[in-house]
Structure formats: C-alpha cells, structure tokens
Amino acid sequence: MKQHQTALIIIDMVNKMDFEGGEDLLENTLNIVEPLKSLKNQAKEQGLPTIYVNDNFGLWQENASDLIEECKEGRGESVIKHISPEDDDYFIIKPKHSGFFGTQLSILLNKLGVNNLILTGIAGDICVLFTANDAYMREYSIWIPSDCVASEQSEDNQNALRIMERSLSANTTQSNQTSIQEAFLS
C-alpha cells in the first residue's frame, strides 16, 4: 500500500437527507459541492487518498454500493451525483457520529502513512466536529476548509468551525485560499 502524508476525508456526503432539517441541510450542502469537488480533484492530482466516511442509515447488512443506491432515492441525490465515490476511493461505513468510532479508519490511515487530515462534509456541527475531535485526540494535523463543510443552520456551522479552530488546533482556511501543502505548514 502506497504511503501518503495527507488524506482527504469526505464525511456523510452520501445522504438521503430525509430527516427533519434535511431540507435546510441540503440547501446549505449544495453550496459546498463545487469547492469540495475542486478540492477532491486537487487531492487526486497529487495522488492523495480520498476516504468517504459515511453513516449507515440503519442499513447494517448493506455494502457501500447498496448504501449509495439507497441514498440516491432521497432528496440528497442532487449532491450524490456530483460527489460520488470513485473506484479508487475508500469507503468506510460508520455506525455513529465520529468517523473513528467503531470503524477501521485509524487502521487505514496508519497503513496509508497519513498524519494530516483534510476533513470535509456534513454536518459540520455534528459528524465533522466529532470526527475532528477524535482526530485531534489521535494527534493528526487537521485542515477543515470552511467552504467544504455545511450544517443545517449556518450559525451552528460557524460556531462548530470556531470550536474546531480554537479547541482542536484545526486550520479552517477556505479551500480556495491555500494549497493542500500550505494548509499544514502552520
């Protein structure tokens, strides 16, 4: 397995959004699709791994392709068609909020030689925040581009970004204002 210093983590972007507040989350998520696609393209050009970490939505016996197809049936289909996993991407199904809890994410990152994480996706004030906390506890350097994270409420998203920057030492510079390498220099 090729060693990489940095990995792009895309959290919960494969999502039905069929829950209370899902319409608001979809509206805010549509704003991050293009910056996230651009960031993913940059990561791919640099040979960095992309790892989708996604809720299982109660589909405990499903695999990644079944979960993606199921989610396409919901209102989140408009997001999924733009930011779907590619054949060379990793896909980890998580049972709870953090991408680390109950998953093989730590093992995969170790095998890939990763110590820098780019955390993106939804919801910034829940799953991205919890994953960032666990990444910080595992001593990863963290970049959470603020234009690649969304929550149901914009104010909650901004509050979460402030917490992650202040308490988790995360860089929250927008993706169009720094390069992947520069994001981890401070």
Short mmCIF file of C-alpha atoms in Angstrom, two decimals:
data_model
loop_
_atom_site.label_atom_id
_atom_site.label_comp_id
_atom_site.label_asym_id
_atom_site.label_seq_id
_atom_site.Cartn_x
_atom_site.Cartn_y
_atom_site.Cartn_z
CA MET A 1 0.00 0.00 0.00
CA LYS A 2 1.42 3.37 -1.04
CA GLN A 3 2.36 5.73 1.80
CA HIS A 4 0.79 9.21 1.90
CA GLN A 5 1.21 12.02 4.38
CA THR A 6 -2.22 13.60 3.78
CA ALA A 7 -5.69 12.18 3.16
CA LEU A 8 -8.97 13.82 2.17
CA ILE A 9 -11.89 12.65 4.33
CA ILE A 10 -15.41 13.24 2.98
CA ILE A 11 -17.98 12.82 5.73
CA ASP A 12 -21.64 11.86 5.14
CA MET A 13 -21.99 13.42 1.69
CA VAL A 14 -23.80 10.28 0.54
CA ASN A 15 -27.01 11.11 2.33
CA LYS A 16 -30.75 10.73 1.79
CA MET A 17 -31.43 13.94 3.75
CA ASP A 18 -34.89 12.56 4.51
CA PHE A 19 -34.97 13.67 8.14
CA GLU A 20 -36.32 16.72 9.95
CA GLY A 21 -33.98 19.56 8.97
CA GLY A 22 -32.84 17.69 5.86
CA GLU A 23 -34.17 20.39 3.53
CA ASP A 24 -32.09 23.04 5.30
CA LEU A 25 -29.05 20.78 5.29
CA LEU A 26 -29.49 20.10 1.57
CA GLU A 27 -29.73 23.81 0.79
CA ASN A 28 -26.50 24.53 2.69
CA THR A 29 -24.76 21.44 1.33
CA LEU A 30 -25.37 22.49 -2.28
CA ASN A 31 -23.12 25.50 -1.54
CA ILE A 32 -20.13 23.29 -0.70
CA VAL A 33 -20.38 20.83 -3.60
CA GLU A 34 -18.26 22.78 -6.09
CA PRO A 35 -15.46 23.72 -3.65
CA LEU A 36 -15.38 20.12 -2.41
CA LYS A 37 -15.24 18.73 -5.97
CA SER A 38 -12.36 21.09 -6.74
CA LEU A 39 -10.52 20.07 -3.56
CA LYS A 40 -11.05 16.40 -4.35
CA ASN A 41 -9.65 16.96 -7.85
CA GLN A 42 -6.56 18.64 -6.35
CA ALA A 43 -6.06 15.74 -3.94
CA LYS A 44 -6.40 13.25 -6.81
CA GLU A 45 -3.89 15.17 -8.94
CA GLN A 46 -1.42 14.94 -6.04
CA GLY A 47 -2.03 11.22 -5.59
CA LEU A 48 -3.61 11.66 -2.16
CA PRO A 49 -6.18 9.13 -0.95
CA THR A 50 -9.82 10.11 -0.69
CA ILE A 51 -11.76 8.36 2.05
CA TYR A 52 -15.53 8.59 2.27
CA VAL A 53 -16.73 8.05 5.82
CA ASN A 54 -20.47 7.66 5.83
CA ASP A 55 -23.43 6.92 8.10
CA ASN A 56 -25.02 3.54 7.60
CA PHE A 57 -28.58 4.96 7.85
CA GLY A 58 -29.68 1.79 9.61
CA LEU A 59 -28.56 -0.42 6.72
CA TRP A 60 -26.50 -2.73 8.91
CA GLN A 61 -26.17 -5.51 6.34
CA GLU A 62 -25.54 -3.39 3.28
CA ASN A 63 -22.34 -2.63 1.40
CA ALA A 64 -21.14 0.71 0.07
CA SER A 65 -22.74 0.44 -3.38
CA ASP A 66 -26.09 -0.60 -1.88
CA LEU A 67 -25.94 2.32 0.57
CA ILE A 68 -25.15 4.78 -2.24
CA GLU A 69 -28.05 3.49 -4.35
CA GLU A 70 -30.41 3.69 -1.36
CA CYS A 71 -29.37 7.28 -0.65
CA LYS A 72 -29.91 8.29 -4.28
CA GLU A 73 -33.60 7.60 -3.66
CA GLY A 74 -33.79 10.56 -1.25
CA ARG A 75 -33.59 14.31 -1.69
CA GLY A 76 -29.79 14.14 -1.34
CA GLU A 77 -29.49 12.64 -4.85
CA SER A 78 -28.57 16.04 -6.29
CA VAL A 79 -25.47 16.12 -4.09
CA ILE A 80 -24.54 12.46 -4.55
CA LYS A 81 -24.43 12.72 -8.34
CA HIS A 82 -21.73 15.41 -8.05
CA ILE A 83 -19.55 13.99 -5.29
CA SER A 84 -19.94 10.22 -5.53
CA PRO A 85 -17.05 7.95 -4.62
CA GLU A 86 -14.85 6.82 -7.49
CA ASP A 87 -13.43 3.33 -7.93
CA ASP A 88 -10.08 4.29 -6.36
CA ASP A 89 -11.65 5.97 -3.31
CA TYR A 90 -12.03 4.26 0.03
CA PHE A 91 -15.50 3.97 1.60
CA ILE A 92 -15.98 3.36 5.32
CA ILE A 93 -19.43 2.94 6.83
CA LYS A 94 -19.73 4.35 10.36
CA PRO A 95 -22.32 3.48 13.00
CA LYS A 96 -22.22 6.77 14.93
CA HIS A 97 -21.21 10.41 14.60
CA SER A 98 -17.41 10.11 14.57
CA GLY A 99 -15.63 8.61 11.60
CA PHE A 100 -13.31 6.87 14.05
CA PHE A 101 -15.87 5.27 16.38
CA GLY A 102 -16.47 1.62 15.55
CA THR A 103 -14.70 1.81 12.17
CA GLN A 104 -11.41 0.77 10.60
CA LEU A 105 -10.47 4.40 9.81
CA SER A 106 -7.49 4.50 12.23
CA ILE A 107 -6.09 1.27 10.79
CA LEU A 108 -6.48 2.51 7.20
CA LEU A 109 -4.82 5.86 7.97
CA ASN A 110 -1.95 4.05 9.67
CA LYS A 111 -1.48 1.72 6.68
CA LEU A 112 -1.51 4.73 4.35
CA GLY A 113 1.08 6.56 6.49
CA VAL A 114 -1.24 9.54 7.00
CA ASN A 115 -0.69 12.19 9.66
CA ASN A 116 -2.53 15.13 8.02
CA LEU A 117 -6.31 15.03 7.58
CA ILE A 118 -8.47 17.25 5.42
CA LEU A 119 -11.94 16.92 6.95
CA THR A 120 -14.92 17.92 4.80
CA GLY A 121 -18.63 17.18 4.54
CA ILE A 122 -21.74 17.33 6.69
CA ALA A 123 -22.89 18.09 9.27
CA GLY A 124 -20.20 20.45 10.45
CA ASP A 125 -21.72 20.83 13.89
CA ILE A 126 -22.13 17.08 14.47
CA CYS A 127 -20.25 14.44 12.47
CA VAL A 128 -17.43 16.67 11.22
CA LEU A 129 -16.97 18.10 14.74
CA PHE A 130 -16.97 14.65 16.38
CA THR A 131 -14.56 13.24 13.77
CA ALA A 132 -12.29 16.28 14.19
CA ASN A 133 -12.28 15.79 17.96
CA ASP A 134 -11.27 12.15 17.59
CA ALA A 135 -8.62 13.09 15.00
CA TYR A 136 -7.21 15.67 17.39
CA MET A 137 -7.12 13.11 20.22
CA ARG A 138 -5.12 10.84 17.87
CA GLU A 139 -2.68 13.71 17.18
CA TYR A 140 -3.45 14.25 13.49
CA SER A 141 -2.88 17.67 11.96
CA ILE A 142 -6.28 18.87 10.78
CA TRP A 143 -7.44 21.16 7.99
CA ILE A 144 -11.20 21.75 7.81
CA PRO A 145 -11.76 24.07 4.83
CA SER A 146 -14.72 26.22 5.90
CA ASP A 147 -16.14 26.28 2.36
CA CYS A 148 -16.26 22.45 2.30
CA VAL A 149 -18.35 21.94 5.47
CA ALA A 150 -22.09 22.54 5.95
CA SER A 151 -24.70 22.14 8.68
CA GLU A 152 -28.48 22.57 8.87
CA GLN A 153 -28.03 26.09 10.26
CA SER A 154 -25.23 28.36 9.04
CA GLU A 155 -24.77 29.84 12.53
CA ASP A 156 -24.27 26.36 14.01
CA ASN A 157 -21.74 25.60 11.28
CA GLN A 158 -19.77 28.78 12.04
CA ASN A 159 -19.83 28.01 15.78
CA ALA A 160 -18.52 24.49 15.14
CA LEU A 161 -15.74 25.82 12.92
CA ARG A 162 -14.72 28.27 15.67
CA ILE A 163 -14.62 25.43 18.22
CA MET A 164 -12.56 23.21 15.90
CA GLU A 165 -10.12 26.04 15.21
CA ARG A 166 -9.77 27.13 18.85
CA SER A 167 -10.01 23.84 20.74
CA LEU A 168 -8.71 21.31 18.18
CA SER A 169 -6.00 23.46 16.56
CA ALA A 170 -7.67 22.96 13.16
CA ASN A 171 -6.89 25.20 10.23
CA THR A 172 -10.24 26.41 8.82
CA THR A 173 -8.92 28.44 5.87
CA GLN A 174 -11.15 28.14 2.81
CA SER A 175 -10.01 25.70 0.14
CA ASN A 176 -9.52 28.46 -2.45
CA GLN A 177 -7.26 30.48 -0.14
CA THR A 178 -4.47 27.94 0.42
CA SER A 179 -2.91 24.87 -1.13
CA ILE A 180 -3.07 21.43 0.44
CA GLN A 181 0.62 21.65 1.37
CA GLU A 182 0.34 25.18 2.81
CA ALA A 183 -2.67 24.21 4.92
CA PHE A 184 -0.44 22.06 7.13
CA LEU A 185 2.57 24.40 7.47
CA SER A 186 1.34 26.40 10.45
#
